[in-house]
Amino acid sequence: MSGSRIEQHRQAYAYCAYCPKICRFACPVSDAVPSETVSTWGKMTEAHLVTTQKRSLEPGGAKALYACTGCMRCRTYCRHENEVGFALFTARQEAIDRELAPQGARSTVRTFSQFGNPFGVDLSPLVARYRADTPVRFQLFPGCTTLAKRGEVLEAALAVGEALGAPFGVAKSSNRCCGYPLYAAGDLREFERHARATAEALKPYPELVVLDPGCAYTLRVVYPRVGVALQTDVRTIYEVLAERVDHAPSRPPMEETVAYHDACHLGRGLGQYEEPRRLLRAAVKHVREAQEHHGEAGCSGGGGLLPRTMAEASVTIARRQAERAAPDGETVVTACPTSRRMFERAGRRSEDLLTLVRRWINAKDERRR
Ligand code: SF4
Ligand code: SF4
C-alpha cells in the first residue's frame, strides 16, 4: 500500500493495532455485528498490516475497512483521540484501486462520477424551485439528501428562518453535492478533485448556511484535511437559528415529550450540542436525553456508506440507538436527515428538528387566529 494520504495515518493504525481495545464497547458496528474483525481494533489492525506490508489486502480485509460509519465515538474514549473514521476511509482507497471495495461503494462512485451526487439526479431544477426571488440575508446550502429526498425539511427551514428573522434563499451552487459520499466510499483522489471544484464554485459566497450536518462537517473539517481551504465561512443552520430563537413569536413550548438524538457530525464533528437543544427546548416541553449523549452519544448507523455496504447492520444500529434514546417509544428528534431516515427504516417514529420547530411556530399562528 502506498500513497502519502495513507502514509499520514500510519501512526493511527499502529496505535489501534497495539491497543488493548480500550474503546471496544463504543463502536456501533461491532455492537451490531458479533465479530472481532469489525471492532475498531480489528479494522485498524487490518489497515496496519496492509500498510506495513505484512499482509496484502484481500476481500475479507477490504470488507472490514468499510465496517465503519465514521461516527467518531471511539475517539471520545481514546487517549490518542484517534481519528479512526478518517484513517479507515483513507485506507479504503486501496480497496477501490484493487477493485475489492463492496458493491455499494463502487456503485456510489460510479453514480457520482456521472451525476456529481449519489442520487443520480440533476439537482439544478430542485434548487431553482427553492431559490429566493428577492435578495436574502442568508444563502442556504441544503445538501443533496434534503434536496432530493426531504423537500418538507427544506420548506420547514425556509419557514423557520423567516419566522426567526433569518430569511434564507437556496444558493445556486447547492446543486453540487459536498462530496461526502466519495470520501466515505474511499475515493479520496476524486474527493479532493471534487472538493477543489466545489471550493471554486462557492467563492462568490462569503458566508453559507448549511442544513445537513454531514455537509457542514465535510466542508468545514474534511476539506482542510485534503488541503482544500474554503474562502467561504460555513455555519450550520442550527447555529444561525439558535442565535435567533428569542425572536420567535412568544409562545409556550408544545405539550409533547420527545427524545433527542445527537447527530455525530453535528456533535462530535462540529461540537454543536447546545444549539439544537436551544431550539428543541423552545418548541417542546419535555425533552428526554438519551442514555448516552453529547460526546458519548450513540450513532444511527447512517454514515460511512454503511447503509449501502452493510445494510442489515446499519438498521440494527439504528434500532439499538432508538431504543437507547427513546426507551418508552417517544419520537426521536434529530438534526440529521440521514439519521431520521435510519430510525424510520428501523421502524421507529422520528422527526426532523426543523419540521418540529415549524409545527411549534404554526401552532402559535393557529392560536392567534
Ligand atoms: S481508537 Fe484509541 S482506544 Fe480505540 S482501539 Fe484505537 S487506540 Fe485504542
Ligand atoms: S468511528 Fe464509529 S464506527 Fe468507526 S470504528 Fe470508531 S466507533 Fe466504530
mmCIF file of C-alpha atoms and ligand atoms in Angstrom:
data_model
loop_
_atom_site.group_PDB
_atom_site.id
_atom_site.type_symbol
_atom_site.label_atom_id
_atom_site.label_comp_id
_atom_site.label_asym_id
_atom_site.label_seq_id
_atom_site.Cartn_x
_atom_site.Cartn_y
_atom_site.Cartn_z
ATOM 1 C CA MET A 1 0.000 0.000 0.000
ATOM 2 C CA SER A 2 1.452 3.368 -0.914
ATOM 3 C CA GLY A 3 0.435 6.999 -1.214
ATOM 4 C CA SER A 4 1.004 9.962 1.032
ATOM 5 C CA ARG A 5 -2.626 10.090 2.173
ATOM 6 C CA ILE A 6 -2.425 6.616 3.634
ATOM 7 C CA GLU A 7 1.081 7.211 4.998
ATOM 8 C CA GLN A 8 -0.214 10.063 7.129
ATOM 9 C CA HIS A 9 -2.318 7.569 9.109
ATOM 10 C CA ARG A 10 0.435 5.034 9.855
ATOM 11 C CA GLN A 11 0.630 6.079 13.496
ATOM 12 C CA ALA A 12 -3.142 5.957 13.930
ATOM 13 C CA TYR A 13 -3.279 2.418 12.532
ATOM 14 C CA ALA A 14 -0.414 1.368 14.800
ATOM 15 C CA TYR A 15 -1.966 2.928 17.924
ATOM 16 C CA CYS A 16 -5.055 0.765 17.458
ATOM 17 C CA ALA A 17 -3.206 -2.390 16.406
ATOM 18 C CA TYR A 18 -1.213 -2.331 19.672
ATOM 19 C CA CYS A 19 -4.089 -1.120 21.855
ATOM 20 C CA PRO A 20 -5.752 -3.394 24.423
ATOM 21 C CA LYS A 21 -9.109 -2.496 22.774
ATOM 22 C CA ILE A 22 -9.920 0.295 25.246
ATOM 23 C CA CYS A 23 -12.873 1.522 23.148
ATOM 24 C CA ARG A 24 -14.242 -1.958 22.342
ATOM 25 C CA PHE A 25 -17.696 -1.128 23.756
ATOM 26 C CA ALA A 26 -18.008 2.179 21.867
ATOM 27 C CA CYS A 27 -18.237 1.040 18.251
ATOM 28 C CA PRO A 28 -21.801 0.754 16.916
ATOM 29 C CA VAL A 29 -20.734 -1.622 14.139
ATOM 30 C CA SER A 30 -19.062 -4.108 16.448
ATOM 31 C CA ASP A 31 -22.079 -3.792 18.757
ATOM 32 C CA ALA A 32 -24.319 -4.877 15.859
ATOM 33 C CA VAL A 33 -22.044 -7.490 14.282
ATOM 34 C CA PRO A 34 -20.574 -10.117 16.625
ATOM 35 C CA SER A 35 -17.126 -10.350 15.039
ATOM 36 C CA GLU A 36 -13.791 -9.091 16.293
ATOM 37 C CA THR A 37 -12.883 -8.274 12.673
ATOM 38 C CA VAL A 38 -15.217 -5.260 12.687
ATOM 39 C CA SER A 39 -14.183 -3.920 16.095
ATOM 40 C CA THR A 40 -12.207 -0.680 15.995
ATOM 41 C CA TRP A 41 -9.119 -2.710 16.825
ATOM 42 C CA GLY A 42 -9.852 -5.290 14.104
ATOM 43 C CA LYS A 43 -10.442 -2.770 11.308
ATOM 44 C CA MET A 44 -7.434 -0.650 12.159
ATOM 45 C CA THR A 45 -5.232 -3.731 12.561
ATOM 46 C CA GLU A 46 -6.186 -4.741 9.027
ATOM 47 C CA ALA A 47 -5.098 -1.304 7.791
ATOM 48 C CA HIS A 48 -1.904 -1.530 9.876
ATOM 49 C CA LEU A 49 -0.940 -4.951 8.494
ATOM 50 C CA VAL A 50 -1.569 -3.842 4.926
ATOM 51 C CA THR A 51 0.269 -0.522 5.265
ATOM 52 C CA THR A 52 3.283 -2.228 6.803
ATOM 53 C CA GLN A 53 3.239 -4.833 4.002
ATOM 54 C CA LYS A 54 2.737 -7.680 6.449
ATOM 55 C CA ARG A 55 -0.376 -8.699 4.557
ATOM 56 C CA SER A 56 -1.904 -7.831 1.198
ATOM 57 C CA LEU A 57 -5.474 -6.630 1.045
ATOM 58 C CA GLU A 58 -7.989 -9.380 0.363
ATOM 59 C CA PRO A 59 -11.804 -9.275 0.025
ATOM 60 C CA GLY A 60 -12.403 -10.025 3.730
ATOM 61 C CA GLY A 61 -9.968 -7.313 4.803
ATOM 62 C CA ALA A 62 -11.471 -4.829 2.363
ATOM 63 C CA LYS A 63 -14.907 -5.535 3.820
ATOM 64 C CA ALA A 64 -13.567 -4.771 7.303
ATOM 65 C CA LEU A 65 -12.278 -1.354 6.144
ATOM 66 C CA TYR A 66 -15.871 -0.475 5.208
ATOM 67 C CA ALA A 67 -17.345 -1.549 8.559
ATOM 68 C CA CYS A 68 -17.178 1.978 9.995
ATOM 69 C CA THR A 69 -19.727 4.784 9.986
ATOM 70 C CA GLY A 70 -17.130 7.444 10.802
ATOM 71 C CA CYS A 71 -19.132 8.317 13.916
ATOM 72 C CA MET A 72 -16.055 9.354 15.982
ATOM 73 C CA ARG A 73 -17.486 7.651 19.073
ATOM 74 C CA CYS A 74 -14.294 5.645 19.606
ATOM 75 C CA ARG A 75 -12.369 8.938 19.646
ATOM 76 C CA THR A 76 -14.307 10.036 22.736
ATOM 77 C CA TYR A 77 -12.758 7.189 24.736
ATOM 78 C CA CYS A 78 -9.333 7.189 23.096
ATOM 79 C CA ARG A 79 -6.344 8.672 24.886
ATOM 80 C CA HIS A 80 -4.819 9.490 21.482
ATOM 81 C CA GLU A 81 -8.086 10.955 20.180
ATOM 82 C CA ASN A 82 -7.520 8.729 17.182
ATOM 83 C CA GLU A 83 -9.458 9.786 14.083
ATOM 84 C CA VAL A 84 -10.363 6.228 13.158
ATOM 85 C CA GLY A 85 -13.044 7.099 10.604
ATOM 86 C CA PHE A 86 -10.699 9.400 8.674
ATOM 87 C CA ALA A 87 -7.933 6.767 8.792
ATOM 88 C CA LEU A 88 -10.207 3.942 7.604
ATOM 89 C CA PHE A 89 -11.901 5.987 4.876
ATOM 90 C CA THR A 90 -8.425 6.836 3.577
ATOM 91 C CA ALA A 91 -7.380 3.166 3.620
ATOM 92 C CA ARG A 92 -10.457 2.385 1.509
ATOM 93 C CA GLN A 93 -8.625 3.900 -1.481
ATOM 94 C CA GLU A 94 -6.594 0.697 -1.594
ATOM 95 C CA ALA A 95 -9.808 -1.345 -1.851
ATOM 96 C CA ILE A 96 -11.110 0.956 -4.602
ATOM 97 C CA ASP A 97 -7.835 0.734 -6.542
ATOM 98 C CA ARG A 98 -7.728 -3.073 -6.294
ATOM 99 C CA GLU A 99 -11.428 -3.387 -7.142
ATOM 100 C CA LEU A 100 -12.079 -5.001 -3.774
ATOM 101 C CA ALA A 101 -14.471 -2.373 -2.449
ATOM 102 C CA PRO A 102 -18.011 -3.595 -1.674
ATOM 103 C CA GLN A 103 -20.562 -3.230 -4.440
ATOM 104 C CA GLY A 104 -22.378 -0.404 -2.606
ATOM 105 C CA ALA A 105 -19.211 1.712 -2.532
ATOM 106 C CA ARG A 106 -18.322 1.026 -6.165
ATOM 107 C CA SER A 107 -21.805 1.882 -7.407
ATOM 108 C CA THR A 108 -21.760 5.105 -5.367
ATOM 109 C CA VAL A 109 -18.504 6.174 -7.015
ATOM 110 C CA ARG A 110 -19.883 5.290 -10.466
ATOM 111 C CA THR A 111 -23.113 7.255 -9.937
ATOM 112 C CA PHE A 112 -21.177 10.185 -8.512
ATOM 113 C CA SER A 113 -18.829 10.316 -11.496
ATOM 114 C CA GLN A 114 -21.850 10.532 -13.811
ATOM 115 C CA PHE A 115 -24.128 12.924 -11.911
ATOM 116 C CA GLY A 116 -21.925 14.649 -9.308
ATOM 117 C CA ASN A 117 -24.106 13.311 -6.481
ATOM 118 C CA PRO A 118 -25.062 9.887 -5.083
ATOM 119 C CA PHE A 119 -28.729 10.036 -6.110
ATOM 120 C CA GLY A 120 -28.238 10.019 -9.877
ATOM 121 C CA VAL A 121 -30.414 13.086 -10.486
ATOM 122 C CA ASP A 122 -29.865 16.621 -11.735
ATOM 123 C CA LEU A 123 -30.219 18.815 -8.640
ATOM 124 C CA SER A 124 -30.425 22.134 -10.565
ATOM 125 C CA PRO A 125 -34.236 22.062 -11.140
ATOM 126 C CA LEU A 126 -34.743 21.378 -7.418
ATOM 127 C CA VAL A 127 -32.503 24.312 -6.498
ATOM 128 C CA ALA A 128 -34.367 26.551 -8.960
ATOM 129 C CA ARG A 129 -37.676 25.624 -7.314
ATOM 130 C CA TYR A 130 -36.498 26.944 -3.934
ATOM 131 C CA ARG A 131 -34.408 29.957 -4.993
ATOM 132 C CA ALA A 132 -35.462 33.277 -3.498
ATOM 133 C CA ASP A 133 -36.978 35.851 -5.863
ATOM 134 C CA THR A 134 -35.592 38.758 -3.844
ATOM 135 C CA PRO A 135 -32.225 39.284 -2.102
ATOM 136 C CA VAL A 136 -31.981 37.400 1.212
ATOM 137 C CA ARG A 137 -29.740 37.745 4.261
ATOM 138 C CA PHE A 138 -28.509 34.112 4.172
ATOM 139 C CA GLN A 139 -27.535 31.780 1.349
ATOM 140 C CA LEU A 140 -28.651 28.263 2.259
ATOM 141 C CA PHE A 141 -26.936 25.024 1.229
ATOM 142 C CA PRO A 142 -29.485 22.296 1.992
ATOM 143 C CA GLY A 143 -27.378 19.279 0.948
ATOM 144 C CA CYS A 144 -28.405 16.806 -1.718
ATOM 145 C CA THR A 145 -30.206 14.377 0.629
ATOM 146 C CA THR A 146 -32.584 17.139 1.690
ATOM 147 C CA LEU A 147 -32.960 18.495 -1.848
ATOM 148 C CA ALA A 148 -33.610 15.127 -3.438
ATOM 149 C CA LYS A 149 -35.460 13.306 -0.666
ATOM 150 C CA ARG A 150 -36.660 15.682 2.045
ATOM 151 C CA GLY A 151 -38.405 18.640 0.460
ATOM 152 C CA GLU A 152 -40.540 19.098 3.577
ATOM 153 C CA VAL A 153 -37.410 19.714 5.690
ATOM 154 C CA LEU A 154 -36.204 22.363 3.278
ATOM 155 C CA GLU A 155 -39.610 24.035 3.316
ATOM 156 C CA ALA A 156 -39.547 23.953 7.119
ATOM 157 C CA ALA A 157 -36.064 25.527 7.127
ATOM 158 C CA LEU A 158 -37.250 28.394 4.915
ATOM 159 C CA ALA A 159 -40.367 28.958 7.030
ATOM 160 C CA VAL A 160 -38.491 28.835 10.366
ATOM 161 C CA GLY A 161 -35.813 31.188 9.029
ATOM 162 C CA GLU A 162 -38.490 33.656 8.014
ATOM 163 C CA ALA A 163 -40.228 33.439 11.410
ATOM 164 C CA LEU A 164 -36.975 33.919 13.342
ATOM 165 C CA GLY A 165 -35.766 36.872 11.290
ATOM 166 C CA ALA A 166 -33.186 34.909 9.307
ATOM 167 C CA PRO A 167 -34.547 34.767 5.738
ATOM 168 C CA PHE A 168 -32.837 32.075 3.663
ATOM 169 C CA GLY A 169 -32.613 31.609 -0.094
ATOM 170 C CA VAL A 170 -31.290 28.383 -1.561
ATOM 171 C CA ALA A 171 -27.826 29.091 -3.001
ATOM 172 C CA LYS A 172 -27.429 28.393 -6.716
ATOM 173 C CA SER A 173 -24.256 26.408 -6.028
ATOM 174 C CA SER A 174 -26.110 23.991 -3.802
ATOM 175 C CA ASN A 175 -26.804 21.963 -6.932
ATOM 176 C CA ARG A 176 -23.403 20.445 -6.072
ATOM 177 C CA CYS A 177 -23.004 17.635 -3.556
ATOM 178 C CA CYS A 178 -20.334 18.403 -0.932
ATOM 179 C CA GLY A 179 -18.600 15.140 -1.884
ATOM 180 C CA TYR A 180 -19.028 13.214 1.379
ATOM 181 C CA PRO A 181 -20.129 10.029 -0.482
ATOM 182 C CA LEU A 182 -16.796 9.964 -2.366
ATOM 183 C CA TYR A 183 -14.916 10.468 0.914
ATOM 184 C CA ALA A 184 -16.855 7.672 2.609
ATOM 185 C CA ALA A 185 -16.505 5.382 -0.414
ATOM 186 C CA GLY A 186 -12.733 5.826 -0.118
ATOM 187 C CA ASP A 187 -12.118 7.518 -3.449
ATOM 188 C CA LEU A 188 -10.016 10.239 -1.853
ATOM 189 C CA ARG A 189 -8.417 11.261 -5.151
ATOM 190 C CA GLU A 190 -11.811 12.023 -6.685
ATOM 191 C CA PHE A 191 -12.993 13.582 -3.435
ATOM 192 C CA GLU A 192 -10.068 16.011 -3.429
ATOM 193 C CA ARG A 193 -10.725 16.945 -7.054
ATOM 194 C CA HIS A 194 -14.415 17.465 -6.306
ATOM 195 C CA ALA A 195 -13.622 19.495 -3.163
ATOM 196 C CA ARG A 196 -11.369 21.851 -5.167
ATOM 197 C CA ALA A 197 -14.090 22.403 -7.770
ATOM 198 C CA THR A 198 -16.697 22.979 -5.043
ATOM 199 C CA ALA A 199 -14.458 25.478 -3.237
ATOM 200 C CA GLU A 200 -14.189 27.354 -6.546
ATOM 201 C CA ALA A 201 -17.973 27.256 -7.066
ATOM 202 C CA LEU A 202 -18.528 28.594 -3.535
ATOM 203 C CA LYS A 203 -16.098 31.522 -3.931
ATOM 204 C CA PRO A 204 -18.865 34.066 -4.603
ATOM 205 C CA TYR A 205 -20.372 33.310 -1.168
ATOM 206 C CA PRO A 206 -18.607 34.968 1.793
ATOM 207 C CA GLU A 207 -20.945 33.010 4.076
ATOM 208 C CA LEU A 208 -23.013 29.868 3.624
ATOM 209 C CA VAL A 209 -25.602 28.395 5.968
ATOM 210 C CA VAL A 210 -25.616 24.604 5.737
ATOM 211 C CA LEU A 211 -28.618 22.488 6.674
ATOM 212 C CA ASP A 212 -27.224 18.940 6.673
ATOM 213 C CA PRO A 213 -24.682 18.424 9.488
ATOM 214 C CA GLY A 214 -22.814 15.896 7.303
ATOM 215 C CA CYS A 215 -22.282 18.532 4.594
ATOM 216 C CA ALA A 216 -21.242 21.177 7.150
ATOM 217 C CA TYR A 217 -18.732 18.744 8.677
ATOM 218 C CA THR A 218 -17.371 17.835 5.236
ATOM 219 C CA LEU A 219 -16.938 21.466 4.177
ATOM 220 C CA ARG A 220 -15.512 22.656 7.490
ATOM 221 C CA VAL A 221 -13.441 19.699 8.679
ATOM 222 C CA VAL A 222 -12.790 17.255 5.830
ATOM 223 C CA TYR A 223 -11.915 19.743 3.071
ATOM 224 C CA PRO A 224 -8.954 21.181 5.025
ATOM 225 C CA ARG A 225 -7.782 17.622 5.715
ATOM 226 C CA VAL A 226 -7.254 17.097 1.993
ATOM 227 C CA GLY A 227 -5.665 20.525 1.589
ATOM 228 C CA VAL A 228 -8.710 22.431 0.324
ATOM 229 C CA ALA A 229 -9.269 25.748 2.087
ATOM 230 C CA LEU A 230 -12.684 27.314 1.578
ATOM 231 C CA GLN A 231 -12.900 31.064 1.324
ATOM 232 C CA THR A 232 -16.484 30.767 2.476
ATOM 233 C CA ASP A 233 -17.476 30.953 6.134
ATOM 234 C CA VAL A 234 -19.597 27.835 6.715
ATOM 235 C CA ARG A 235 -22.178 27.926 9.514
ATOM 236 C CA THR A 236 -24.831 25.382 10.371
ATOM 237 C CA ILE A 237 -28.478 26.340 10.228
ATOM 238 C CA TYR A 238 -28.726 25.350 13.901
ATOM 239 C CA GLU A 239 -26.127 27.956 14.910
ATOM 240 C CA VAL A 240 -27.935 30.656 12.978
ATOM 241 C CA LEU A 241 -31.413 29.765 14.231
ATOM 242 C CA ALA A 242 -30.367 29.172 17.852
ATOM 243 C CA GLU A 243 -28.943 32.710 17.974
ATOM 244 C CA ARG A 244 -32.363 33.991 16.953
ATOM 245 C CA VAL A 245 -34.680 31.734 18.897
ATOM 246 C CA ASP A 246 -35.650 34.655 21.121
ATOM 247 C CA HIS A 247 -37.009 36.396 18.017
ATOM 248 C CA ALA A 248 -39.662 33.709 17.658
ATOM 249 C CA PRO A 249 -43.169 34.884 18.422
ATOM 250 C CA SER A 250 -43.853 34.334 22.105
ATOM 251 C CA ARG A 251 -45.475 31.004 22.694
ATOM 252 C CA PRO A 252 -45.046 28.276 25.314
ATOM 253 C CA PRO A 253 -43.452 25.011 24.238
ATOM 254 C CA MET A 254 -45.803 22.355 22.888
ATOM 255 C CA GLU A 255 -47.101 19.778 25.366
ATOM 256 C CA GLU A 256 -45.118 16.904 23.892
ATOM 257 C CA THR A 257 -42.408 14.520 25.043
ATOM 258 C CA VAL A 258 -39.687 13.718 22.542
ATOM 259 C CA ALA A 259 -36.255 12.121 22.712
ATOM 260 C CA TYR A 260 -33.223 13.823 21.224
ATOM 261 C CA HIS A 261 -30.522 12.100 19.201
ATOM 262 C CA ASP A 262 -27.195 13.973 18.884
ATOM 263 C CA ALA A 263 -26.132 13.649 15.247
ATOM 264 C CA CYS A 264 -22.477 12.518 15.053
ATOM 265 C CA HIS A 265 -21.332 15.144 12.552
ATOM 266 C CA LEU A 266 -23.075 17.992 14.364
ATOM 267 C CA GLY A 267 -22.000 16.932 17.868
ATOM 268 C CA ARG A 268 -18.634 15.203 17.867
ATOM 269 C CA GLY A 269 -17.869 16.559 14.396
ATOM 270 C CA LEU A 270 -18.571 20.264 14.944
ATOM 271 C CA GLY A 271 -19.039 20.491 18.715
ATOM 272 C CA GLN A 272 -22.614 21.745 18.385
ATOM 273 C CA TYR A 273 -24.612 20.194 21.194
ATOM 274 C CA GLU A 274 -26.420 23.159 22.731
ATOM 275 C CA GLU A 275 -27.591 24.930 19.564
ATOM 276 C CA PRO A 276 -30.101 22.232 18.543
ATOM 277 C CA ARG A 277 -31.167 21.799 22.171
ATOM 278 C CA ARG A 278 -31.993 25.503 22.454
ATOM 279 C CA LEU A 279 -34.368 25.193 19.517
ATOM 280 C CA LEU A 280 -35.820 21.916 20.765
ATOM 281 C CA ARG A 281 -36.469 23.178 24.299
ATOM 282 C CA ALA A 282 -38.174 26.263 22.932
ATOM 283 C CA ALA A 283 -40.503 24.082 20.854
ATOM 284 C CA VAL A 284 -41.448 21.192 23.168
ATOM 285 C CA LYS A 285 -41.987 20.964 26.906
ATOM 286 C CA HIS A 286 -40.440 17.581 27.669
ATOM 287 C CA VAL A 287 -37.127 16.552 26.139
ATOM 288 C CA ARG A 288 -35.732 13.184 27.066
ATOM 289 C CA GLU A 289 -31.970 12.840 26.896
ATOM 290 C CA ALA A 290 -30.582 9.564 25.556
ATOM 291 C CA GLN A 291 -28.761 7.279 27.982
ATOM 292 C CA GLU A 292 -25.567 8.406 26.254
ATOM 293 C CA HIS A 293 -25.495 11.918 24.884
ATOM 294 C CA HIS A 294 -23.212 14.766 23.853
ATOM 295 C CA GLY A 295 -19.721 13.336 23.179
ATOM 296 C CA GLU A 296 -20.794 9.851 24.210
ATOM 297 C CA ALA A 297 -23.937 9.790 22.071
ATOM 298 C CA GLY A 298 -24.751 6.699 20.047
ATOM 299 C CA CYS A 299 -24.724 6.506 16.255
ATOM 300 C CA SER A 300 -27.736 5.965 13.960
ATOM 301 C CA GLY A 301 -25.797 3.777 11.518
ATOM 302 C CA GLY A 302 -26.251 6.082 8.517
ATOM 303 C CA GLY A 303 -22.684 7.324 7.970
ATOM 304 C CA GLY A 304 -19.680 5.951 6.136
ATOM 305 C CA LEU A 305 -21.904 4.442 3.402
ATOM 306 C CA LEU A 306 -22.831 1.671 5.846
ATOM 307 C CA PRO A 307 -26.462 1.569 4.596
ATOM 308 C CA ARG A 308 -25.052 0.743 1.151
ATOM 309 C CA THR A 309 -22.312 -1.665 2.212
ATOM 310 C CA MET A 310 -23.759 -3.371 5.337
ATOM 311 C CA ALA A 311 -27.469 -2.621 5.097
ATOM 312 C CA GLU A 312 -28.664 -5.045 7.764
ATOM 313 C CA ALA A 313 -26.068 -3.908 10.307
ATOM 314 C CA SER A 314 -26.918 -0.255 9.692
ATOM 315 C CA VAL A 315 -30.594 -0.866 10.512
ATOM 316 C CA THR A 316 -29.650 -2.858 13.626
ATOM 317 C CA ILE A 317 -27.524 0.088 14.766
ATOM 318 C CA ALA A 318 -30.427 2.496 14.201
ATOM 319 C CA ARG A 319 -32.829 0.257 16.101
ATOM 320 C CA ARG A 320 -30.469 -0.056 19.078
ATOM 321 C CA GLN A 321 -29.785 3.669 19.169
ATOM 322 C CA ALA A 322 -33.529 4.437 19.054
ATOM 323 C CA GLU A 323 -34.046 2.010 21.957
ATOM 324 C CA ARG A 324 -31.351 3.779 23.973
ATOM 325 C CA ALA A 325 -32.538 7.267 23.076
ATOM 326 C CA ALA A 326 -36.277 6.645 23.402
ATOM 327 C CA PRO A 327 -36.878 3.519 25.512
ATOM 328 C CA ASP A 328 -40.551 4.337 26.044
ATOM 329 C CA GLY A 329 -41.324 4.718 22.341
ATOM 330 C CA GLU A 330 -41.028 8.506 22.183
ATOM 331 C CA THR A 331 -40.479 10.156 18.806
ATOM 332 C CA VAL A 332 -36.749 10.509 18.178
ATOM 333 C CA VAL A 333 -35.942 14.060 17.105
ATOM 334 C CA THR A 334 -32.701 14.692 15.280
ATOM 335 C CA ALA A 335 -30.993 17.432 13.286
ATOM 336 C CA CYS A 336 -29.652 14.901 10.780
ATOM 337 C CA PRO A 337 -31.807 13.925 7.754
ATOM 338 C CA THR A 338 -29.888 10.664 7.353
ATOM 339 C CA SER A 339 -30.429 9.686 10.999
ATOM 340 C CA ARG A 340 -34.123 10.349 10.682
ATOM 341 C CA ARG A 341 -34.279 8.038 7.668
ATOM 342 C CA MET A 342 -32.358 5.367 9.585
ATOM 343 C CA PHE A 343 -34.719 5.493 12.575
ATOM 344 C CA GLU A 344 -37.693 5.169 10.246
ATOM 345 C CA ARG A 345 -36.069 2.209 8.488
ATOM 346 C CA ALA A 346 -35.708 0.652 11.940
ATOM 347 C CA GLY A 347 -39.457 1.041 12.447
ATOM 348 C CA ARG A 348 -39.317 3.959 14.884
ATOM 349 C CA ARG A 349 -41.080 7.320 14.826
ATOM 350 C CA SER A 350 -38.656 10.123 14.105
ATOM 351 C CA GLU A 351 -38.914 13.808 13.280
ATOM 352 C CA ASP A 352 -36.505 16.382 11.921
ATOM 353 C CA LEU A 353 -35.780 19.194 14.349
ATOM 354 C CA LEU A 354 -36.693 21.784 11.721
ATOM 355 C CA THR A 355 -40.140 20.352 10.966
ATOM 356 C CA LEU A 356 -40.805 20.159 14.702
ATOM 357 C CA VAL A 357 -39.841 23.822 15.198
ATOM 358 C CA ARG A 358 -42.049 24.736 12.257
ATOM 359 C CA ARG A 359 -45.003 22.911 13.871
ATOM 360 C CA TRP A 360 -44.429 24.959 17.026
ATOM 361 C CA ILE A 361 -44.402 28.207 15.075
ATOM 362 C CA ASN A 362 -47.525 27.228 13.113
ATOM 363 C CA ALA A 363 -49.275 26.231 16.321
ATOM 364 C CA LYS A 364 -48.730 29.786 17.524
ATOM 365 C CA ASP A 365 -50.230 31.200 14.354
ATOM 366 C CA GLU A 366 -53.284 28.975 14.770
ATOM 367 C CA ARG A 367 -53.759 30.173 18.358
ATOM 368 C CA ARG A 368 -53.800 33.771 17.210
ATOM 369 C CA ARG A 369 -56.438 33.225 14.538
HETATM 370 S S1 SF4 B 1 -9.278 4.303 18.846
HETATM 371 FE FE1 SF4 B 1 -7.882 4.554 20.589
HETATM 372 S S2 SF4 B 1 -8.852 3.365 22.244
HETATM 373 FE FE2 SF4 B 1 -9.778 2.664 20.315
HETATM 374 S S3 SF4 B 1 -8.552 0.901 19.644
HETATM 375 FE FE3 SF4 B 1 -7.669 2.728 18.671
HETATM 376 S S4 SF4 B 1 -6.030 3.415 20.040
HETATM 377 FE FE4 SF4 B 1 -7.369 2.006 21.222
HETATM 378 S S1 SF4 B 2 -15.662 5.827 14.030
HETATM 379 FE FE1 SF4 B 2 -17.513 4.878 14.920
HETATM 380 S S2 SF4 B 2 -17.983 3.147 13.542
HETATM 381 FE FE2 SF4 B 2 -15.857 3.787 13.100
HETATM 382 S S3 SF4 B 2 -14.595 2.471 14.402
HETATM 383 FE FE3 SF4 B 2 -14.975 4.358 15.574
HETATM 384 S S4 SF4 B 2 -16.788 3.915 16.820
HETATM 385 FE FE4 SF4 B 2 -16.685 2.347 15.187
#
